[in-house]
Amino acid sequence: MAQQDFTKGNILKQLLVFSTPIMLTNFLQVSYQFVDSLWVGNLLGADALGAVAVSGTVIFTVLSFIIGINNAALTILSQQKGGDHEEGLKRYLNAFTVIQTILSVVLGTAGFLLAERILALMGTPAGMAEGAASYLQINFIGILFLFGYNFIGTILRALGDSKNPLYFVLIAVVLNAILDPLFISVFKLGIEGAAYATIVSQGFAFIIGMIFILRKKLAPFTIPSWPHKEEAALIFKLGIPSGLQMTVISAGVMAIMSVVTSFGSDVVAGFGAAQRIDSIIMLPAMALGTAVNSMAGQNIGGNQWERVHQIALYGVIYNLGIMFLIALGTVLFAEHGVRLFIQDKESVHYGTEYLKIIAFFYPLLGINFVLNGVVRASGAMFQVLILNIISFWILRYPLTFLFSKFMGDKGIAAGMGVSFAISSFIAYMYYRIGKWDKQVIISEGK
């Protein structure tokens, strides 16, 4: 059976086996925009690639609140699983389904209507504005599909299954790779074609995934009904600060993008290409954060605190080893990676320099993902929110802005790298001396 019980067994083996499909799933998810960027950058040029990069930042920001609710779902459902509360698991699964569907529709509608205004506030260069707006609005039309297949993956991972979500995402990626060149070039839809290809692929994967889960009974879905007051209360108690965590992160990314756009189209295009590489670099650390969240959540639900701390230790060690190797490869092959997306000399030069400066700071950022994943598993969502506010708004954005004033465009990478180092130290200190392990949510979810 694909689902695992993390309250017993070899922790290191479980971490390796459980996190690897999550890494592959994350890689496939990133490949949506990766493939879009390859086709857009090479067929439509640097300005079109910059438009995708800018609009992609906005999409991530608006989706972040729902992603945060997903993190709350991972925590609550994994604790229910670890504590063997079968009825509680069914009730909260129903509650999350109803609440997140409503939120995705509301945010998708608002994002579609406000797309042009948001891009204007970000200072999007004139040559990119129209394409960015079209790409953004089309993606908001399909936000329910994006949310849906991500949500079913979250549910299965909470139950100890990281393999089946990989297959659902693989379906979407393969279909996207086929439709992208067809819509962009054959149908002459340009940048809009890349967006249409993405939402069609995600919608198909979501439908196939739901049919498979229901037929195989991989998760205890029931006919949707209005959630009880206590269920909604716990979801919002954890979901609001969890959603704000992601919103703080993505808003911080938008703020940094405003620094990038101040240096003109060449830097924006180079930064956009570098961010595609950057998103791949961070996949292992992000996967480990998700894996330890689920694993620690089950053990917290089962009151296995010694195993919780062992999960954190193994997660940090694994992160440092794999992220250092990836950083080394990034430095050696940075220019080749950037040239996959753009050919403009100045843009390629900036993207390459950015990656070489920041690469070896990524193992430190990975510490944040792992330790915050463990802390989040306890239900300490507000505490992680504060850590993220410190990381992005007290450290990352101010340091990026400051360094860019003194070092020019190279200061963007330097400021971000220094902020990674400081925030990882703060995350470690909170894990060691904070009271995150005093949180109690399982009694509320029984």
mmCIF file of C-alpha atoms in Angstrom, residues 120-404:
data_model
loop_
_atom_site.group_PDB
_atom_site.id
_atom_site.type_symbol
_atom_site.label_atom_id
_atom_site.label_comp_id
_atom_site.label_asym_id
_atom_site.label_seq_id
_atom_site.Cartn_x
_atom_site.Cartn_y
_atom_site.Cartn_z
ATOM 1 C CA ALA A 120 0.943 48.681 -13.034
ATOM 2 C CA LEU A 121 1.648 48.962 -9.303
ATOM 3 C CA MET A 122 4.642 46.645 -9.769
ATOM 4 C CA GLY A 123 6.113 49.022 -12.330
ATOM 5 C CA THR A 124 6.035 46.474 -15.143
ATOM 6 C CA PRO A 125 7.988 47.797 -18.164
ATOM 7 C CA ALA A 126 5.708 49.069 -20.941
ATOM 8 C CA GLY A 127 6.937 46.517 -23.469
ATOM 9 C CA MET A 128 5.906 43.665 -21.186
ATOM 10 C CA ALA A 129 2.655 44.995 -19.701
ATOM 11 C CA GLU A 130 0.155 43.788 -22.303
ATOM 12 C CA GLY A 131 1.549 40.277 -22.559
ATOM 13 C CA ALA A 132 1.874 39.979 -18.792
ATOM 14 C CA ALA A 133 -1.769 41.007 -18.299
ATOM 15 C CA SER A 134 -3.056 38.443 -20.812
ATOM 16 C CA TYR A 135 -0.935 35.639 -19.362
ATOM 17 C CA LEU A 136 -2.020 36.547 -15.843
ATOM 18 C CA GLN A 137 -5.753 36.723 -16.550
ATOM 19 C CA ILE A 138 -5.851 33.388 -18.380
ATOM 20 C CA ASN A 139 -4.084 31.691 -15.481
ATOM 21 C CA PHE A 140 -6.629 33.122 -13.064
ATOM 22 C CA ILE A 141 -9.406 31.559 -15.141
ATOM 23 C CA GLY A 142 -7.899 28.150 -14.404
ATOM 24 C CA ILE A 143 -6.971 28.733 -10.767
ATOM 25 C CA LEU A 144 -9.522 26.162 -9.550
ATOM 26 C CA PHE A 145 -7.772 23.430 -11.546
ATOM 27 C CA LEU A 146 -4.350 24.457 -10.245
ATOM 28 C CA PHE A 147 -5.681 24.417 -6.713
ATOM 29 C CA GLY A 148 -7.532 21.150 -7.163
ATOM 30 C CA TYR A 149 -4.737 18.863 -8.212
ATOM 31 C CA ASN A 150 -2.346 20.432 -5.698
ATOM 32 C CA PHE A 151 -4.901 19.876 -2.946
ATOM 33 C CA ILE A 152 -5.401 16.185 -3.666
ATOM 34 C CA GLY A 153 -1.611 15.814 -3.562
ATOM 35 C CA THR A 154 -1.540 17.466 -0.143
ATOM 36 C CA ILE A 155 -4.217 15.105 1.168
ATOM 37 C CA LEU A 156 -2.386 11.998 0.022
ATOM 38 C CA ARG A 157 0.943 13.189 1.454
ATOM 39 C CA ALA A 158 -0.719 13.827 4.819
ATOM 40 C CA LEU A 159 -1.770 10.176 4.740
ATOM 41 C CA GLY A 160 1.775 9.037 3.925
ATOM 42 C CA ASP A 161 1.426 8.665 0.144
ATOM 43 C CA SER A 162 3.848 10.702 -1.955
ATOM 44 C CA LYS A 163 3.877 8.442 -5.037
ATOM 45 C CA ASN A 164 0.411 8.857 -6.512
ATOM 46 C CA PRO A 165 0.556 12.688 -6.518
ATOM 47 C CA LEU A 166 3.660 12.303 -8.689
ATOM 48 C CA TYR A 167 1.683 10.427 -11.354
ATOM 49 C CA PHE A 168 -1.079 13.045 -11.477
ATOM 50 C CA VAL A 169 1.399 15.863 -11.996
ATOM 51 C CA LEU A 170 3.271 13.835 -14.621
ATOM 52 C CA ILE A 171 0.084 13.616 -16.682
ATOM 53 C CA ALA A 172 -0.307 17.383 -16.602
ATOM 54 C CA VAL A 173 3.323 18.061 -17.525
ATOM 55 C CA VAL A 174 3.340 15.700 -20.505
ATOM 56 C CA LEU A 175 0.123 17.220 -21.826
ATOM 57 C CA ASN A 176 1.481 20.736 -21.279
ATOM 58 C CA ALA A 177 4.652 19.927 -23.209
ATOM 59 C CA ILE A 178 2.525 18.811 -26.165
ATOM 60 C CA LEU A 179 0.079 21.730 -26.101
ATOM 61 C CA ASP A 180 2.606 24.542 -25.542
ATOM 62 C CA PRO A 181 4.218 24.629 -29.011
ATOM 63 C CA LEU A 182 0.842 23.812 -30.587
ATOM 64 C CA PHE A 183 -0.940 26.780 -29.000
ATOM 65 C CA ILE A 184 1.982 29.242 -29.201
ATOM 66 C CA SER A 185 3.195 28.585 -32.727
ATOM 67 C CA VAL A 186 0.679 26.537 -34.726
ATOM 68 C CA PHE A 187 -2.440 28.336 -33.465
ATOM 69 C CA LYS A 188 -0.554 31.677 -33.376
ATOM 70 C CA LEU A 189 -1.757 32.496 -29.855
ATOM 71 C CA GLY A 190 1.631 33.778 -28.653
ATOM 72 C CA ILE A 191 2.080 34.258 -24.910
ATOM 73 C CA GLU A 192 -1.621 33.553 -24.370
ATOM 74 C CA GLY A 193 -1.128 30.107 -25.889
ATOM 75 C CA ALA A 194 1.350 29.198 -23.157
ATOM 76 C CA ALA A 195 -1.222 30.153 -20.516
ATOM 77 C CA TYR A 196 -4.019 28.196 -22.215
ATOM 78 C CA ALA A 197 -1.817 25.111 -22.479
ATOM 79 C CA THR A 198 -1.093 25.264 -18.765
ATOM 80 C CA ILE A 199 -4.685 25.514 -17.522
ATOM 81 C CA VAL A 200 -5.988 22.851 -19.924
ATOM 82 C CA SER A 201 -3.278 20.461 -18.732
ATOM 83 C CA GLN A 202 -3.936 21.172 -15.070
ATOM 84 C CA GLY A 203 -7.689 20.726 -15.492
ATOM 85 C CA PHE A 204 -7.265 17.359 -17.172
ATOM 86 C CA ALA A 205 -4.840 16.147 -14.465
ATOM 87 C CA PHE A 206 -7.215 17.236 -11.695
ATOM 88 C CA ILE A 207 -10.160 15.339 -13.197
ATOM 89 C CA ILE A 208 -8.116 12.179 -13.806
ATOM 90 C CA GLY A 209 -6.662 12.383 -10.293
ATOM 91 C CA MET A 210 -10.037 12.706 -8.602
ATOM 92 C CA ILE A 211 -11.493 9.794 -10.580
ATOM 93 C CA PHE A 212 -8.523 7.602 -9.635
ATOM 94 C CA ILE A 213 -8.649 8.520 -5.919
ATOM 95 C CA LEU A 214 -12.377 7.908 -5.656
ATOM 96 C CA ARG A 215 -12.237 4.563 -7.464
ATOM 97 C CA LYS A 216 -9.256 3.301 -5.472
ATOM 98 C CA LYS A 217 -10.522 4.849 -2.205
ATOM 99 C CA LEU A 218 -7.109 6.383 -1.515
ATOM 100 C CA ALA A 219 -8.635 9.114 0.668
ATOM 101 C CA PRO A 220 -11.850 9.135 2.729
ATOM 102 C CA PHE A 221 -13.760 11.657 0.613
ATOM 103 C CA THR A 222 -17.479 12.029 1.334
ATOM 104 C CA ILE A 223 -20.288 13.916 -0.399
ATOM 105 C CA PRO A 224 -19.464 17.598 0.324
ATOM 106 C CA SER A 225 -21.468 19.151 3.141
ATOM 107 C CA TRP A 226 -21.254 22.412 5.042
ATOM 108 C CA PRO A 227 -18.533 22.012 7.728
ATOM 109 C CA HIS A 228 -19.307 22.189 11.425
ATOM 110 C CA LYS A 229 -18.424 25.327 13.353
ATOM 111 C CA GLU A 230 -15.570 23.735 15.326
ATOM 112 C CA GLU A 231 -14.001 22.320 12.166
ATOM 113 C CA ALA A 232 -14.113 25.651 10.370
ATOM 114 C CA ALA A 233 -12.762 27.373 13.494
ATOM 115 C CA LEU A 234 -9.686 25.133 13.672
ATOM 116 C CA ILE A 235 -9.080 25.396 9.928
ATOM 117 C CA PHE A 236 -9.135 29.187 10.042
ATOM 118 C CA LYS A 237 -7.178 29.253 13.305
ATOM 119 C CA LEU A 238 -4.331 27.489 11.523
ATOM 120 C CA GLY A 239 -5.167 28.360 7.939
ATOM 121 C CA ILE A 240 -5.200 32.157 8.245
ATOM 122 C CA PRO A 241 -1.676 32.517 9.683
ATOM 123 C CA SER A 242 -0.507 29.703 7.392
ATOM 124 C CA GLY A 243 -2.011 31.475 4.401
ATOM 125 C CA LEU A 244 -0.445 34.737 5.526
ATOM 126 C CA GLN A 245 2.930 32.953 5.730
ATOM 127 C CA MET A 246 2.800 32.277 2.018
ATOM 128 C CA THR A 247 1.370 35.704 1.302
ATOM 129 C CA VAL A 248 4.220 37.335 3.213
ATOM 130 C CA ILE A 249 6.701 35.265 1.218
ATOM 131 C CA SER A 250 5.155 35.978 -2.165
ATOM 132 C CA ALA A 251 4.555 39.653 -1.407
ATOM 133 C CA GLY A 252 8.216 39.820 -0.464
ATOM 134 C CA VAL A 253 9.068 38.291 -3.843
ATOM 135 C CA MET A 254 6.944 40.967 -5.507
ATOM 136 C CA ALA A 255 8.736 43.668 -3.527
ATOM 137 C CA ILE A 256 12.089 42.297 -4.671
ATOM 138 C CA MET A 257 10.774 42.247 -8.234
ATOM 139 C CA SER A 258 10.098 45.982 -7.884
ATOM 140 C CA VAL A 259 13.818 46.421 -7.143
ATOM 141 C CA VAL A 260 14.683 44.306 -10.184
ATOM 142 C CA THR A 261 12.394 46.238 -12.552
ATOM 143 C CA SER A 262 14.119 49.490 -11.580
ATOM 144 C CA PHE A 263 17.210 48.311 -13.490
ATOM 145 C CA GLY A 264 15.382 47.906 -16.835
ATOM 146 C CA SER A 265 14.405 45.182 -19.281
ATOM 147 C CA ASP A 266 17.804 43.459 -19.565
ATOM 148 C CA VAL A 267 18.009 42.832 -15.834
ATOM 149 C CA VAL A 268 14.330 41.833 -15.624
ATOM 150 C CA ALA A 269 14.771 39.262 -18.410
ATOM 151 C CA GLY A 270 18.028 37.960 -16.923
ATOM 152 C CA PHE A 271 16.497 37.762 -13.466
ATOM 153 C CA GLY A 272 13.444 35.991 -14.905
ATOM 154 C CA ALA A 273 15.646 33.351 -16.534
ATOM 155 C CA ALA A 274 17.711 32.977 -13.348
ATOM 156 C CA GLN A 275 14.537 32.541 -11.319
ATOM 157 C CA ARG A 276 13.588 29.569 -13.467
ATOM 158 C CA ILE A 277 16.917 27.953 -12.535
ATOM 159 C CA ASP A 278 16.495 29.189 -8.968
ATOM 160 C CA SER A 279 13.114 27.475 -8.650
ATOM 161 C CA ILE A 280 14.710 24.166 -9.646
ATOM 162 C CA ILE A 281 17.634 24.606 -7.255
ATOM 163 C CA MET A 282 15.295 24.920 -4.274
ATOM 164 C CA LEU A 283 13.150 21.879 -5.080
ATOM 165 C CA PRO A 284 14.957 19.418 -2.773
ATOM 166 C CA ALA A 285 14.774 21.782 0.205
ATOM 167 C CA MET A 286 11.102 22.511 -0.462
ATOM 168 C CA ALA A 287 10.382 18.782 -0.761
ATOM 169 C CA LEU A 288 12.147 18.093 2.522
ATOM 170 C CA GLY A 289 10.070 20.815 4.180
ATOM 171 C CA THR A 290 6.879 19.130 2.975
ATOM 172 C CA ALA A 291 8.116 15.658 3.899
ATOM 173 C CA VAL A 292 9.107 16.556 7.464
ATOM 174 C CA ASN A 293 5.805 18.410 7.904
ATOM 175 C CA SER A 294 3.851 15.245 7.158
ATOM 176 C CA MET A 295 6.216 12.918 9.023
ATOM 177 C CA ALA A 296 6.469 15.129 12.107
ATOM 178 C CA GLY A 297 2.718 15.769 12.013
ATOM 179 C CA GLN A 298 1.917 12.066 12.258
ATOM 180 C CA ASN A 299 4.361 11.648 15.136
ATOM 181 C CA ILE A 300 3.037 14.682 16.984
ATOM 182 C CA GLY A 301 -0.469 13.260 16.589
ATOM 183 C CA GLY A 302 0.859 9.989 18.033
ATOM 184 C CA ASN A 303 2.827 11.820 20.781
ATOM 185 C CA GLN A 304 6.188 10.507 19.512
ATOM 186 C CA TRP A 305 8.330 13.557 20.297
ATOM 187 C CA GLU A 306 11.699 11.828 20.193
ATOM 188 C CA ARG A 307 11.001 10.807 16.616
ATOM 189 C CA VAL A 308 9.941 14.378 15.799
ATOM 190 C CA HIS A 309 13.372 15.724 16.778
ATOM 191 C CA GLN A 310 15.139 12.926 14.904
ATOM 192 C CA ILE A 311 13.152 13.857 11.794
ATOM 193 C CA ALA A 312 14.368 17.459 12.133
ATOM 194 C CA LEU A 313 17.996 16.373 12.541
ATOM 195 C CA TYR A 314 18.016 14.032 9.561
ATOM 196 C CA GLY A 315 16.173 16.598 7.477
ATOM 197 C CA VAL A 316 18.779 19.312 8.109
ATOM 198 C CA ILE A 317 21.711 16.987 7.402
ATOM 199 C CA TYR A 318 20.144 15.706 4.194
ATOM 200 C CA ASN A 319 19.395 19.273 3.106
ATOM 201 C CA LEU A 320 22.961 20.510 3.624
ATOM 202 C CA GLY A 321 24.462 17.607 1.680
ATOM 203 C CA ILE A 322 22.212 17.691 -1.357
ATOM 204 C CA MET A 323 21.947 21.487 -1.560
ATOM 205 C CA PHE A 324 25.731 21.942 -1.503
ATOM 206 C CA LEU A 325 26.134 19.585 -4.460
ATOM 207 C CA ILE A 326 23.391 21.415 -6.358
ATOM 208 C CA ALA A 327 25.018 24.774 -5.584
ATOM 209 C CA LEU A 328 28.327 23.536 -6.982
ATOM 210 C CA GLY A 329 26.650 22.394 -10.185
ATOM 211 C CA THR A 330 24.862 25.741 -10.481
ATOM 212 C CA VAL A 331 28.122 27.705 -10.356
ATOM 213 C CA LEU A 332 29.710 25.475 -12.988
ATOM 214 C CA PHE A 333 26.791 25.507 -15.445
ATOM 215 C CA ALA A 334 24.992 28.791 -14.698
ATOM 216 C CA GLU A 335 25.455 30.349 -18.138
ATOM 217 C CA HIS A 336 24.309 27.222 -19.951
ATOM 218 C CA GLY A 337 21.173 27.166 -17.834
ATOM 219 C CA VAL A 338 20.334 30.805 -18.472
ATOM 220 C CA ARG A 339 20.857 30.391 -22.231
ATOM 221 C CA LEU A 340 18.105 27.789 -22.281
ATOM 222 C CA PHE A 341 15.680 30.682 -21.887
ATOM 223 C CA ILE A 342 17.238 33.752 -23.452
ATOM 224 C CA GLN A 343 20.001 34.653 -25.898
ATOM 225 C CA ASP A 344 20.297 38.409 -25.357
ATOM 226 C CA LYS A 345 23.903 39.049 -24.287
ATOM 227 C CA GLU A 346 23.258 41.532 -21.482
ATOM 228 C CA SER A 347 20.390 39.531 -20.032
ATOM 229 C CA VAL A 348 22.403 36.294 -20.114
ATOM 230 C CA HIS A 349 25.329 38.020 -18.384
ATOM 231 C CA TYR A 350 23.159 39.319 -15.556
ATOM 232 C CA GLY A 351 21.341 36.023 -15.019
ATOM 233 C CA THR A 352 24.649 34.128 -14.889
ATOM 234 C CA GLU A 353 26.242 36.515 -12.384
ATOM 235 C CA TYR A 354 23.160 36.417 -10.180
ATOM 236 C CA LEU A 355 23.242 32.612 -9.931
ATOM 237 C CA LYS A 356 26.984 32.464 -9.251
ATOM 238 C CA ILE A 357 26.695 34.938 -6.380
ATOM 239 C CA ILE A 358 23.718 33.371 -4.633
ATOM 240 C CA ALA A 359 24.233 29.640 -5.248
ATOM 241 C CA PHE A 360 26.136 28.726 -2.066
ATOM 242 C CA PHE A 361 23.650 30.536 0.156
ATOM 243 C CA TYR A 362 20.899 28.080 -0.784
ATOM 244 C CA PRO A 363 21.896 25.304 1.678
ATOM 245 C CA LEU A 364 21.321 27.854 4.448
ATOM 246 C CA LEU A 365 17.896 28.768 3.096
ATOM 247 C CA GLY A 366 17.095 25.054 3.039
ATOM 248 C CA ILE A 367 17.516 24.945 6.813
ATOM 249 C CA ASN A 368 14.534 27.298 7.038
ATOM 250 C CA PHE A 369 12.364 24.954 4.969
ATOM 251 C CA VAL A 370 13.172 21.928 7.121
ATOM 252 C CA LEU A 371 12.928 23.494 10.580
ATOM 253 C CA ASN A 372 9.856 25.552 9.707
ATOM 254 C CA GLY A 373 8.268 22.366 8.328
ATOM 255 C CA VAL A 374 8.713 20.640 11.685
ATOM 256 C CA VAL A 375 7.461 23.656 13.630
ATOM 257 C CA ARG A 376 4.465 23.981 11.293
ATOM 258 C CA ALA A 377 3.604 20.311 11.884
ATOM 259 C CA SER A 378 2.858 21.137 15.520
ATOM 260 C CA GLY A 379 0.258 23.714 14.518
ATOM 261 C CA ALA A 380 2.480 26.698 15.412
ATOM 262 C CA MET A 381 1.399 28.597 12.294
ATOM 263 C CA PHE A 382 1.484 32.069 13.849
ATOM 264 C CA GLN A 383 5.051 31.553 15.010
ATOM 265 C CA VAL A 384 6.167 30.529 11.522
ATOM 266 C CA LEU A 385 4.350 33.585 10.163
ATOM 267 C CA ILE A 386 6.465 35.811 12.408
ATOM 268 C CA LEU A 387 9.632 34.029 11.266
ATOM 269 C CA ASN A 388 8.651 34.647 7.639
ATOM 270 C CA ILE A 389 7.924 38.313 8.285
ATOM 271 C CA ILE A 390 11.394 38.658 9.795
ATOM 272 C CA SER A 391 12.960 36.734 6.920
ATOM 273 C CA PHE A 392 11.366 38.701 4.079
ATOM 274 C CA TRP A 393 10.431 42.138 5.386
ATOM 275 C CA ILE A 394 13.065 42.797 8.046
ATOM 276 C CA LEU A 395 15.916 41.015 6.252
ATOM 277 C CA ARG A 396 15.507 40.039 2.591
ATOM 278 C CA TYR A 397 13.754 42.999 0.990
ATOM 279 C CA PRO A 398 15.583 45.731 2.957
ATOM 280 C CA LEU A 399 18.977 44.089 2.404
ATOM 281 C CA THR A 400 18.278 43.561 -1.305
ATOM 282 C CA PHE A 401 17.213 47.183 -1.672
ATOM 283 C CA LEU A 402 20.197 48.464 0.338
ATOM 284 C CA PHE A 403 22.805 46.310 -1.397
ATOM 285 C CA SER A 404 21.438 47.271 -4.825
#
